Coordinates of C-alpha atoms in Angstrom, one line a residue:
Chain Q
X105 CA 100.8 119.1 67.4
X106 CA 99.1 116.4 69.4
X107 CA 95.5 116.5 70.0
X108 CA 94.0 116.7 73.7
X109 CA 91.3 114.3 73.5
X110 CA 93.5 111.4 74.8
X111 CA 91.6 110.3 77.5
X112 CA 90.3 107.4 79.5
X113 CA 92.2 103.5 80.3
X114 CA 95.5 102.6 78.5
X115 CA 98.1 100.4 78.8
X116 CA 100.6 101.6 80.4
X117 CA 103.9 99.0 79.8
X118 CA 107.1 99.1 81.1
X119 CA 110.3 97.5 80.2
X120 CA 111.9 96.3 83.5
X121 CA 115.1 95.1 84.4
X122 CA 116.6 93.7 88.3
X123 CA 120.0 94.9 86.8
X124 CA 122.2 95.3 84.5
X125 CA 123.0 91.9 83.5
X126 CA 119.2 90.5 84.1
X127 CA 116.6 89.4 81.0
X128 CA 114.4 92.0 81.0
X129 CA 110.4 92.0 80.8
X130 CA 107.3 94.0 80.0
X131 CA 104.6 95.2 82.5
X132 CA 101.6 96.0 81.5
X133 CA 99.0 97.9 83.7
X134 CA 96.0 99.7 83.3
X135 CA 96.3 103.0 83.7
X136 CA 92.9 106.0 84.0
X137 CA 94.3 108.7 81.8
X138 CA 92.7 111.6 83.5
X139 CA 93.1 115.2 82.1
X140 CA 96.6 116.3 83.3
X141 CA 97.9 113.0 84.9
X142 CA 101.6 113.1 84.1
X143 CA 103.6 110.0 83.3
X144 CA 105.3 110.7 86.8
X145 CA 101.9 110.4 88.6
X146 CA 101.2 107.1 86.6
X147 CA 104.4 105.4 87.7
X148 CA 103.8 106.6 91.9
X149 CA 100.8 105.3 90.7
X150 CA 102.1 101.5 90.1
X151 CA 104.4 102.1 92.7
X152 CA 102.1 102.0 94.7
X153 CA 100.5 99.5 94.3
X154 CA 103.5 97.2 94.2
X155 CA 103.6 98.8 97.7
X156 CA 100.5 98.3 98.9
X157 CA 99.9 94.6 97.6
X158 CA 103.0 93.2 97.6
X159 CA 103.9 90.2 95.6
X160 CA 106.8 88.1 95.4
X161 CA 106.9 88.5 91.9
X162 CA 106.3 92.2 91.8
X163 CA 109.0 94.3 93.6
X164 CA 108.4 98.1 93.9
X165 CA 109.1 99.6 90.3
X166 CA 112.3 102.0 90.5
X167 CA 112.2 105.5 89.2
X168 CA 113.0 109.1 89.4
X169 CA 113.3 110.5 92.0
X170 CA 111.3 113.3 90.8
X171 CA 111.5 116.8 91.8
X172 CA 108.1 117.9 89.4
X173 CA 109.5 121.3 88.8
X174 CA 111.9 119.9 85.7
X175 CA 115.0 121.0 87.8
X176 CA 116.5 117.5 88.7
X177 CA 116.2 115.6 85.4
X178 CA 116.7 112.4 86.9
X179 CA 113.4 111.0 85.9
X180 CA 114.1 110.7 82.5
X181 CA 112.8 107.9 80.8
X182 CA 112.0 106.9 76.8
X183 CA 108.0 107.4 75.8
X184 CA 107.6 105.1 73.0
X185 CA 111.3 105.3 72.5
X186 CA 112.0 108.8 72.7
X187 CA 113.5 110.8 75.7
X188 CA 110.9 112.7 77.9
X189 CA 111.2 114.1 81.5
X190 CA 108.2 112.0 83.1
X191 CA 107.6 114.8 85.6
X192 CA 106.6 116.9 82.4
X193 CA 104.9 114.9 80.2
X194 CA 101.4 114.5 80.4
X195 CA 99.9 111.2 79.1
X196 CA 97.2 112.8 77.2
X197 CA 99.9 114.3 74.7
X198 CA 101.8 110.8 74.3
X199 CA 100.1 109.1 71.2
X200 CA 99.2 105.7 72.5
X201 CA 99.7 102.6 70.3
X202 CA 97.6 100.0 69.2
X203 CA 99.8 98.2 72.0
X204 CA 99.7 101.0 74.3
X205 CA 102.2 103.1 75.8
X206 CA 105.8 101.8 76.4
X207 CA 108.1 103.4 78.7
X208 CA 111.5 102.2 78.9
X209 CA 114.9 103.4 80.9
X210 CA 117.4 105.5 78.3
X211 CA 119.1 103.2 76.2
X212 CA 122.6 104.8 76.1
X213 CA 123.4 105.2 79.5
X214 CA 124.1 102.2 81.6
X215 CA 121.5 100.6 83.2
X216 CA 121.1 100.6 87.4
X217 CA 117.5 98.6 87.8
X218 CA 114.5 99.2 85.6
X219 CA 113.9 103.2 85.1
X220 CA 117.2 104.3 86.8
X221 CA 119.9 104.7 84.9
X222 CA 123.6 105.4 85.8
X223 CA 125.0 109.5 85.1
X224 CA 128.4 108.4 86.0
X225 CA 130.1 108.4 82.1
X226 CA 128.5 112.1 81.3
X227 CA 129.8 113.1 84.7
X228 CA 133.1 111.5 83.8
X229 CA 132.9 112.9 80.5
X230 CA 132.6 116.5 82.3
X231 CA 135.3 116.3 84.4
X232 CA 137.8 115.0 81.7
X233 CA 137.0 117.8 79.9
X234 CA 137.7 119.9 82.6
X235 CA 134.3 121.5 83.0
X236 CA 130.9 120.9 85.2
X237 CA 127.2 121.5 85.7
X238 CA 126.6 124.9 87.0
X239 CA 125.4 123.7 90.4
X240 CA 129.1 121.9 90.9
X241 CA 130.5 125.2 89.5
X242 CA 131.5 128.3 91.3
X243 CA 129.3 131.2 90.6
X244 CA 130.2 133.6 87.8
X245 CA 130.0 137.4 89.2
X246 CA 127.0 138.8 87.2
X247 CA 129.0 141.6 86.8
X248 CA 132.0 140.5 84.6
X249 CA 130.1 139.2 81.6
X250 CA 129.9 140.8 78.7
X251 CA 126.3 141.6 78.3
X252 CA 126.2 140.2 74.6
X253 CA 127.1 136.7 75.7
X254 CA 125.2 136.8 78.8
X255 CA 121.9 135.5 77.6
X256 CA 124.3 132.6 76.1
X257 CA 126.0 131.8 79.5
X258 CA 122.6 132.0 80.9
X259 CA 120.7 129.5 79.2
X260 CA 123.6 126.9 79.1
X261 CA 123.3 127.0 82.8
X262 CA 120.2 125.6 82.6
X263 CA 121.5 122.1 81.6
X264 CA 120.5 119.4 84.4
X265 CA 122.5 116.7 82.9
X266 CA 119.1 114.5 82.4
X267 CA 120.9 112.8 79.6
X268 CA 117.7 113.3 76.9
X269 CA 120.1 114.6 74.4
X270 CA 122.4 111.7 74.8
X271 CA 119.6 109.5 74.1
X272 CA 118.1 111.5 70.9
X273 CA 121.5 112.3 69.6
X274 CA 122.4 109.8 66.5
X275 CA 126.1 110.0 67.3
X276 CA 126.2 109.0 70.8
X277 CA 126.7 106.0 71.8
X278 CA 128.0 103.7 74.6
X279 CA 131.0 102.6 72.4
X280 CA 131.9 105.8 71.1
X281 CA 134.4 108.4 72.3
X282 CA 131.8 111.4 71.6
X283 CA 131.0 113.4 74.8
X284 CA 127.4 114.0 73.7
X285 CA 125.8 117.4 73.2
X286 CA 125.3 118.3 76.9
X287 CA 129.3 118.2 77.6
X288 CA 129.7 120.6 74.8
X289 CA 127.3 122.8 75.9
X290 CA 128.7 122.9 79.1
X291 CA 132.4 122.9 77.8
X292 CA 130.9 126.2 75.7
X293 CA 129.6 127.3 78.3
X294 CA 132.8 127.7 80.2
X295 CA 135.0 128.7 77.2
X296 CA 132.9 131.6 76.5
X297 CA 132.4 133.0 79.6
X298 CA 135.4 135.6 80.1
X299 CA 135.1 135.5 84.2
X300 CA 136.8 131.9 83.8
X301 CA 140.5 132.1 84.5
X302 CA 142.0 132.2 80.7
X303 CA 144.4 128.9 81.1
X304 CA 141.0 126.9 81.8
X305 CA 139.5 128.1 79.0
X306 CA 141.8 127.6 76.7
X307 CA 142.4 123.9 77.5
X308 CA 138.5 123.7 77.7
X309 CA 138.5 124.6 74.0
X310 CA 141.5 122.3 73.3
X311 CA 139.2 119.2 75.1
X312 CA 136.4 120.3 72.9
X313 CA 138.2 120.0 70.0
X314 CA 140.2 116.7 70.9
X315 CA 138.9 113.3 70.4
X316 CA 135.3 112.8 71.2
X317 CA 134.0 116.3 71.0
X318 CA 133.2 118.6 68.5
X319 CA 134.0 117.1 65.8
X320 CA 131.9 114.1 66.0
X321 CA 128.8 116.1 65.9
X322 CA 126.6 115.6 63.0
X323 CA 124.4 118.3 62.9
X324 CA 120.8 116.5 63.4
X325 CA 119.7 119.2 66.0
X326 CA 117.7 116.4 67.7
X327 CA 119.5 117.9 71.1
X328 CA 117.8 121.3 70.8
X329 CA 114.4 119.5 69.8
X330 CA 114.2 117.1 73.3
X331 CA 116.0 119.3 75.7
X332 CA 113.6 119.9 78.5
X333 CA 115.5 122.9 79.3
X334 CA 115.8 124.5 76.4
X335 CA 119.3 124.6 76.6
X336 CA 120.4 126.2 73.3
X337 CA 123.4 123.4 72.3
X338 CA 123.4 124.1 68.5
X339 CA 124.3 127.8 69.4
X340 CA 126.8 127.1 71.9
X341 CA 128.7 124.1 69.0
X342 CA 128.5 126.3 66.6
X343 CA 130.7 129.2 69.1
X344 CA 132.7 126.4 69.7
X345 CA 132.9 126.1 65.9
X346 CA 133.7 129.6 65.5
X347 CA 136.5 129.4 68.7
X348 CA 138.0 126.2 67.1
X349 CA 138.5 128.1 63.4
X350 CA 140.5 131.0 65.4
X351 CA 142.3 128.3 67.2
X352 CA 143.3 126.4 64.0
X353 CA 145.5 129.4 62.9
X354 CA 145.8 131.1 66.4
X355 CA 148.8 130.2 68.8
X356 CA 147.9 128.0 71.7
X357 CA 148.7 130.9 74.1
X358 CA 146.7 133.5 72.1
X359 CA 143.6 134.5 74.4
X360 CA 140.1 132.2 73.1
X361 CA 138.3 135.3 71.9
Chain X
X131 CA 148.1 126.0 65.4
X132 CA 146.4 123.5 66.1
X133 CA 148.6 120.9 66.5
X134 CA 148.2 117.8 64.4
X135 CA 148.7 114.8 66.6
X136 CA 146.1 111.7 67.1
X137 CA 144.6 113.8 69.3
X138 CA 143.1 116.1 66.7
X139 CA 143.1 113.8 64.0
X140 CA 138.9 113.6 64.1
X141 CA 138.9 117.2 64.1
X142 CA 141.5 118.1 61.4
X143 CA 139.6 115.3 59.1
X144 CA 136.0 116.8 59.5
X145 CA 137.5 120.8 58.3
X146 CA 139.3 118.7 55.7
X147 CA 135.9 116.9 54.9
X148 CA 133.6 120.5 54.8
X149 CA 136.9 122.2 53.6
X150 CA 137.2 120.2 50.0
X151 CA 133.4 119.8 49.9
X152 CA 133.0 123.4 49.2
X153 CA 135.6 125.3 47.9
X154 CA 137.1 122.7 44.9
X155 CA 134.1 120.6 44.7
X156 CA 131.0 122.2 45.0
X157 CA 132.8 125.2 42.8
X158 CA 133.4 122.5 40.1
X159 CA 129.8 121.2 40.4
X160 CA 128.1 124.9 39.6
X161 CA 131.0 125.3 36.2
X162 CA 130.5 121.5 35.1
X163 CA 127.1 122.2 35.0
X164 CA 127.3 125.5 33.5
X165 CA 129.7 124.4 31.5
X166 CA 127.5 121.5 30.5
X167 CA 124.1 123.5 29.4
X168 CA 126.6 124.5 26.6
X169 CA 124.9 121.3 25.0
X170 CA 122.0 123.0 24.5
X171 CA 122.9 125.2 22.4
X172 CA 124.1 121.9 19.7
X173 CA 126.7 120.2 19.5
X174 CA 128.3 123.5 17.7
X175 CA 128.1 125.1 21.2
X176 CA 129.2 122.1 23.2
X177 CA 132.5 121.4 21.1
X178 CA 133.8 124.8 21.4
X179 CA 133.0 124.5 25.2
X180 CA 134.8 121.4 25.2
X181 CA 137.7 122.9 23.0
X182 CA 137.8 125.7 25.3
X183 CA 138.3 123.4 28.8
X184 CA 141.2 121.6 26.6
X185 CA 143.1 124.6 25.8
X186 CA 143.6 124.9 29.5
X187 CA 147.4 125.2 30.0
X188 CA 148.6 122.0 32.3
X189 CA 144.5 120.3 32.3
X190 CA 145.3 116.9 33.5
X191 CA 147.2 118.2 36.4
X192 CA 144.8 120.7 37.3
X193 CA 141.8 118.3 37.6
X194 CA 143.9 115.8 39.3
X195 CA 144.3 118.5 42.0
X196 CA 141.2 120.4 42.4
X197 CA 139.1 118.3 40.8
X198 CA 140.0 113.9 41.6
X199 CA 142.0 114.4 44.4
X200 CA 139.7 116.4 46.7
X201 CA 136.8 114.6 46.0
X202 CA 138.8 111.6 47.0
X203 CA 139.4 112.9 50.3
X204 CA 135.7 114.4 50.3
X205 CA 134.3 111.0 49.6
X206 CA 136.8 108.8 51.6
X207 CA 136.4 110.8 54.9
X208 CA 132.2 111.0 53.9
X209 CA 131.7 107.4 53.5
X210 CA 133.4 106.4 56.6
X211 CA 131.1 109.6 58.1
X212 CA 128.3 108.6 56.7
X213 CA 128.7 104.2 56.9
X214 CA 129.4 104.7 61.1
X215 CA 126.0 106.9 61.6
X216 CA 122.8 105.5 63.2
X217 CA 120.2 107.1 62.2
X218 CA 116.8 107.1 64.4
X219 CA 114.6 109.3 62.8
X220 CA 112.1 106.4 63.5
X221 CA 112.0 107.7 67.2
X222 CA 112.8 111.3 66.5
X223 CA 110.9 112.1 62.5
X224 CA 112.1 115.6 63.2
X225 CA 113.0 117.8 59.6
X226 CA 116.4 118.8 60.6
X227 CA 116.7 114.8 61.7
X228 CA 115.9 114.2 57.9
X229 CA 118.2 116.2 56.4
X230 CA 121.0 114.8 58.8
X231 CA 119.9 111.0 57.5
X232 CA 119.2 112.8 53.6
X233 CA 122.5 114.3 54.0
X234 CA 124.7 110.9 54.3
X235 CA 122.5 109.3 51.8
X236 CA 122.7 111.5 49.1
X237 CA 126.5 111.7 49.9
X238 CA 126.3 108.3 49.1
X239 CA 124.0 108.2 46.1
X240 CA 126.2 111.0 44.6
X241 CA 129.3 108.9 45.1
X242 CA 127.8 106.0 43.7
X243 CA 126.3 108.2 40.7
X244 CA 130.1 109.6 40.4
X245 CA 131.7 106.4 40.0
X246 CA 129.2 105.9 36.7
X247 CA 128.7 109.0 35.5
X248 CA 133.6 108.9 35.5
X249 CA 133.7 105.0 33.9
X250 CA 131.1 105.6 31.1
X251 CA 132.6 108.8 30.3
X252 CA 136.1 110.0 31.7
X253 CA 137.6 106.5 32.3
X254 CA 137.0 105.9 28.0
X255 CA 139.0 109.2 27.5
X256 CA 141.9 108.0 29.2
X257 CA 141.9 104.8 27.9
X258 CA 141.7 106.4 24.5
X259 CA 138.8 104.8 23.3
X260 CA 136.5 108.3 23.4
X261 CA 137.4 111.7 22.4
X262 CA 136.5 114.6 24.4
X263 CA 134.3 115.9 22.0
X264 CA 132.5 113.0 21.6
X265 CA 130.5 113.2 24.7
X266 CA 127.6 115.5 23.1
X267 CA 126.9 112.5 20.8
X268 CA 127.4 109.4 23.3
X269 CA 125.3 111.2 26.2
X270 CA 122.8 111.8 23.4
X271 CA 122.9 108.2 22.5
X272 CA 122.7 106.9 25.8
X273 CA 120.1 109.4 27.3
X274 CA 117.9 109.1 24.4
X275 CA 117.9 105.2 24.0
X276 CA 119.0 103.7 27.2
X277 CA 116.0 102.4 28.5
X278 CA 114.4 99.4 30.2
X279 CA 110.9 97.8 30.5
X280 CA 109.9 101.3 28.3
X281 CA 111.9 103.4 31.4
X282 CA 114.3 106.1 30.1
X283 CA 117.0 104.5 32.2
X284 CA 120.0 106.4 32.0
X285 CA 118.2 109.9 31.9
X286 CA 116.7 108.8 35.0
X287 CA 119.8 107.7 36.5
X288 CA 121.3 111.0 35.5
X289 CA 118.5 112.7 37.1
X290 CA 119.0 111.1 40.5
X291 CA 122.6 111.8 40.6
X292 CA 122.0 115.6 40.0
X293 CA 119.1 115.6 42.2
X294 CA 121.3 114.2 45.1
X295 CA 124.3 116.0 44.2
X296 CA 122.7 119.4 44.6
X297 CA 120.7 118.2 47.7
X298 CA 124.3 117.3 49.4
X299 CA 125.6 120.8 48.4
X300 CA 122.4 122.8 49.5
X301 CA 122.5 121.1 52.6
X302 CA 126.5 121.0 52.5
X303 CA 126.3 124.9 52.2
X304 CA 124.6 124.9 55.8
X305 CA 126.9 122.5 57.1
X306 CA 130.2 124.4 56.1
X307 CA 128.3 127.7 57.7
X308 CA 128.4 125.7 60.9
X309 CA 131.7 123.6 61.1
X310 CA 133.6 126.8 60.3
X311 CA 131.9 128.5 62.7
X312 CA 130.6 131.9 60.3
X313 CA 126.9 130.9 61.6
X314 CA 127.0 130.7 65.5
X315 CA 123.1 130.7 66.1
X316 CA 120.2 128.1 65.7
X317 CA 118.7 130.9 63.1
X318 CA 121.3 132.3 60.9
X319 CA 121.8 128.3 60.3
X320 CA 118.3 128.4 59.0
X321 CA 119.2 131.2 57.1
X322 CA 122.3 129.6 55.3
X323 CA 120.5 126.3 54.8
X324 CA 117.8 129.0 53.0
X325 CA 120.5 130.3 50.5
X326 CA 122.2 126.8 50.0
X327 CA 118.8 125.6 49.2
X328 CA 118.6 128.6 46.4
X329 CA 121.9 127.2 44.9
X330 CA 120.7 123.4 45.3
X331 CA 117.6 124.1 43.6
X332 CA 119.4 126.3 40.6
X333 CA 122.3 122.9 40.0
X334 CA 119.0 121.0 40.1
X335 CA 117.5 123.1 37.3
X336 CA 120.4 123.3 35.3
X337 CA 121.3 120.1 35.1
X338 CA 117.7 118.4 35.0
X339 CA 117.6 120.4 32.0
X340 CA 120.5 119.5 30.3
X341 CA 119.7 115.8 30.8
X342 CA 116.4 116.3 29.7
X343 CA 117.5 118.2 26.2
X344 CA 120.0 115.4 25.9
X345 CA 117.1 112.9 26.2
X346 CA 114.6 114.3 24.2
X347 CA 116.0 117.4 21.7
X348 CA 113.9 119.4 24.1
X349 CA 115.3 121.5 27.6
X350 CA 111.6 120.9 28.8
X351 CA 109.3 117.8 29.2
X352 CA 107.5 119.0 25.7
X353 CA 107.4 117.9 22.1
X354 CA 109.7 114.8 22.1
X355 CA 112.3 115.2 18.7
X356 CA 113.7 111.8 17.1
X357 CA 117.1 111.6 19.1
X358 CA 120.0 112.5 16.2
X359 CA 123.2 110.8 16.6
X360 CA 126.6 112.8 15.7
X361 CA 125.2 115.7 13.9
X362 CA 124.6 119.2 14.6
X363 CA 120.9 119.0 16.8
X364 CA 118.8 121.9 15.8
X365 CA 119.9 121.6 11.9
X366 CA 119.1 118.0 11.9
X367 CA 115.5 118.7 13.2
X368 CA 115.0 121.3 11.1
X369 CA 116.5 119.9 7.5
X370 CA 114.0 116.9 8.3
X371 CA 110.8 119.6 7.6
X372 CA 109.9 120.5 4.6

């Protein structure tokens, strides 16, 4: 898809804020793109320097943190104005601009201070709906799955709630009432999984279906595409789909599957 | 059941929305158009078509329900749908991006197309002031002469409403697959979007045709016939040789 042979100095520009209500501005560096160098290694990179010649008008750029094995999905940024994990992209595969390459926090969560951005509505968002990240979860006993669903179960765990879906999805917004796809995933997650006590999941499937969640999905798939995970959200709306059509004609004490 | 309280009233309107978008709708889309390639067989064929649909027992009342009335509801729960999206395919051109952005505007087209396509033609029956059977010869009229700056007009018009008509079902048939749940993976979506496109592309056919025949005396883009106005279509062409 993108051709290697993007090497050599670029400009490297970065939309920075002091906070939430601040003007915000550009920062441009020049930036080596060496074979491999990730955008994560580019901003320790300006960071520092900030560090090592401080300026009064330059204060260490913040970021990340980064965890470089994709686990943490905190350093999440927009790449020309789409979501990317900056631990895992590597410059050479970003096509650069005539202007260069823009990097900018995600626009849909709110701000903290330049990169960092606040997790605290999705996080909200999960525990309204009565449902979590699988690290906040207690651990489902391997063996009281059903080994068809297993594989499904599995790879929703592998969310991170970086927020890259949020960003690319065309429904979500700050001012909307939609969860986003990485609540639904995780809200499938825990509906489908038959070691969760039965009450829980059925109000987890009643949440899904309530204002803000599946319903205000539009189908672009854009949340599959950008997931650095590869967390498989169109499979698990669409079992929520399927769980909602049994629900519409089921009783509301009828077991979810 | 579900219960229906605010609560619910997003979800309840979206099966509602993919609910009358199928079944009545995109149903009466595949026999209008069928119905409609009657035409090409003259205006002999067309009338006893048309004389057919009007010997339905109870016909107003029936399209009021399964024809006007769901495609009120379809259309009045789609443009809100498709008015409150934001699309951003600028930052993410990705296909299934496309149709999601294609999807809302040929909702809107078709609506738009609709509202046309009902004033020039079933707006004058009710007002009395065209008969049923005189559609054959006022779509041959207007198809064959509407035209402006040299630019078949009103065939093209025609053509763009069908063309985004059947792109909003093909996609449509994908969609319903997924809000009721009878796909449940990434694939057999793909697989559903693959027969609804076989169904888009056969309402394309079948009604680019028809428009075309009513344009030029011809179901294919060949020999162009002087457009006849009222009377039977192949005899005319062929009483003019000698």
């Amino acid at each position: 898809m993108t051709k290697p042979e993007r090497t050599g100095p670029f400009r490297l520009r970065i939309v920075r804020r002091q906070g939430p209500e601040s003007p915000s501005s550009v920062e441009e560096h020049a930036i080596d793109r060496r074979p491999g160098l990730t955008l994560a290694d580019a901003l320790e990179e300006l960071t520092r320097r900030h560090t090592e010649a401080p300026s009064p008008a330059t204060r260490p750029l913040a970021w990340g943190p980064r965890c470089d094995d994709q686990s943490c999905g905190r350093c999440t940024v927009t790449v020309n104005g789409a979501a990317r994990l900056a631990c895992q992209t590597t410059l050479e595969t970003v096509p650069a601009k005539r202007e260069g390459i823009t990097v900018a926090p995600l626009s849909k969560l709110p701000l903290v201070r330049d990169l960092v951005v606040s997790r605290a509505r999705f996080e909200a968002d999960l525990e309204r709906t009565s449902s979590s990240l699988p690290g906040a979860a207690r651990v489902t006993p391997e063996a009281s799955r059903p080994a068809a669903d297993a594989p499904l179960v599995d790879a929703l765990a592998r969310c991170t709630g970086c927020g890259a879906c949020l960003e690319a999805c065309p429904e979500y917004a700050p001012d909307r009432a939609f969860v986003g796809p990485a609540v639904l995933g995780q809200l499938a997650r825990l509906v489908i999984d038959p070691a969760e006590p039965e009450a829980l999941r059925r109000r987890r499937l009643d949440a899904a279906l309530g204002k803000g969640g599946l319903a205000d999905c539009g189908k672009s798939q854009n949340c599959v595409e950008v997931c650095p995970a590869g967390v498989p959200v169109v499979d698990a709306i669409q079992r929520l789909a399927r769980l909602a059509t049994r629900r519409l004609f089921g009783s509301q004490d009828s077991p979810v599957e | 059941m579900l219960p229906v309280t605010k609560e619910y009233r997003p979800f309840w309107l979206r099966r509602l929305h993919s609910l009358t978008g199928l079944v009545p709708l995109g149903s009466f889309f595949l026999l209008h158009l069928f119905a409609n390639a009657r035409a090409m067989q003259g205006e002999r064929g067309f009338r006893a078509m048309v004389l057919g649909i009007q010997g339905v027992p109870g016909l107003l009342l029936v399209e009021l329900l399964l024809v006007f009335l769901p495609l009120a509801i379809h259309a009045g729960i789609g443009l809100s749908i498709a008015l409150c999206s934001r699309p951003n395919v600028g930052a993410y051109p990705l296909p299934r991006n496309w149709s999601y952005v294609l999807q809302r505007v040929t909702g809107v087209v078709t609506f738009a197309f609709l509202a046309y396509h009902l004033a020039s033609l079933r707006l004058r029956v009710a007002l009395g002031s065209l008969g049923p059977t005189d559609f054959f010869s006022t779509l041959t009229d207007a198809l064959s002469t509407t035209t402006a700056f040299g630019f078949p007009t009103a065939a093209v018009v025609y053509l763009i409403g069908i063309a985004a008509a059947s792109y909003h079902l093909a996609n449509g048939i994908a969609g319903f697959c997924w809000t009721w749940g009878i796909t449940i993976t990434r694939r057999g979506n793909r697989i559903a979007g693959a027969a609804g496109t076989a169904v888009g592309a056969c309402t394309f056919l079948l009604g680019a045709t028809t428009v075309l025949y009513y344009a030029t005396g011809s179901p294919w883009l060949g020999e162009r016939s002087s457009p006849s106005l009222g009377g039977e279509r192949g005899a005319a062409s062929t009483r003019g040789q000698p």
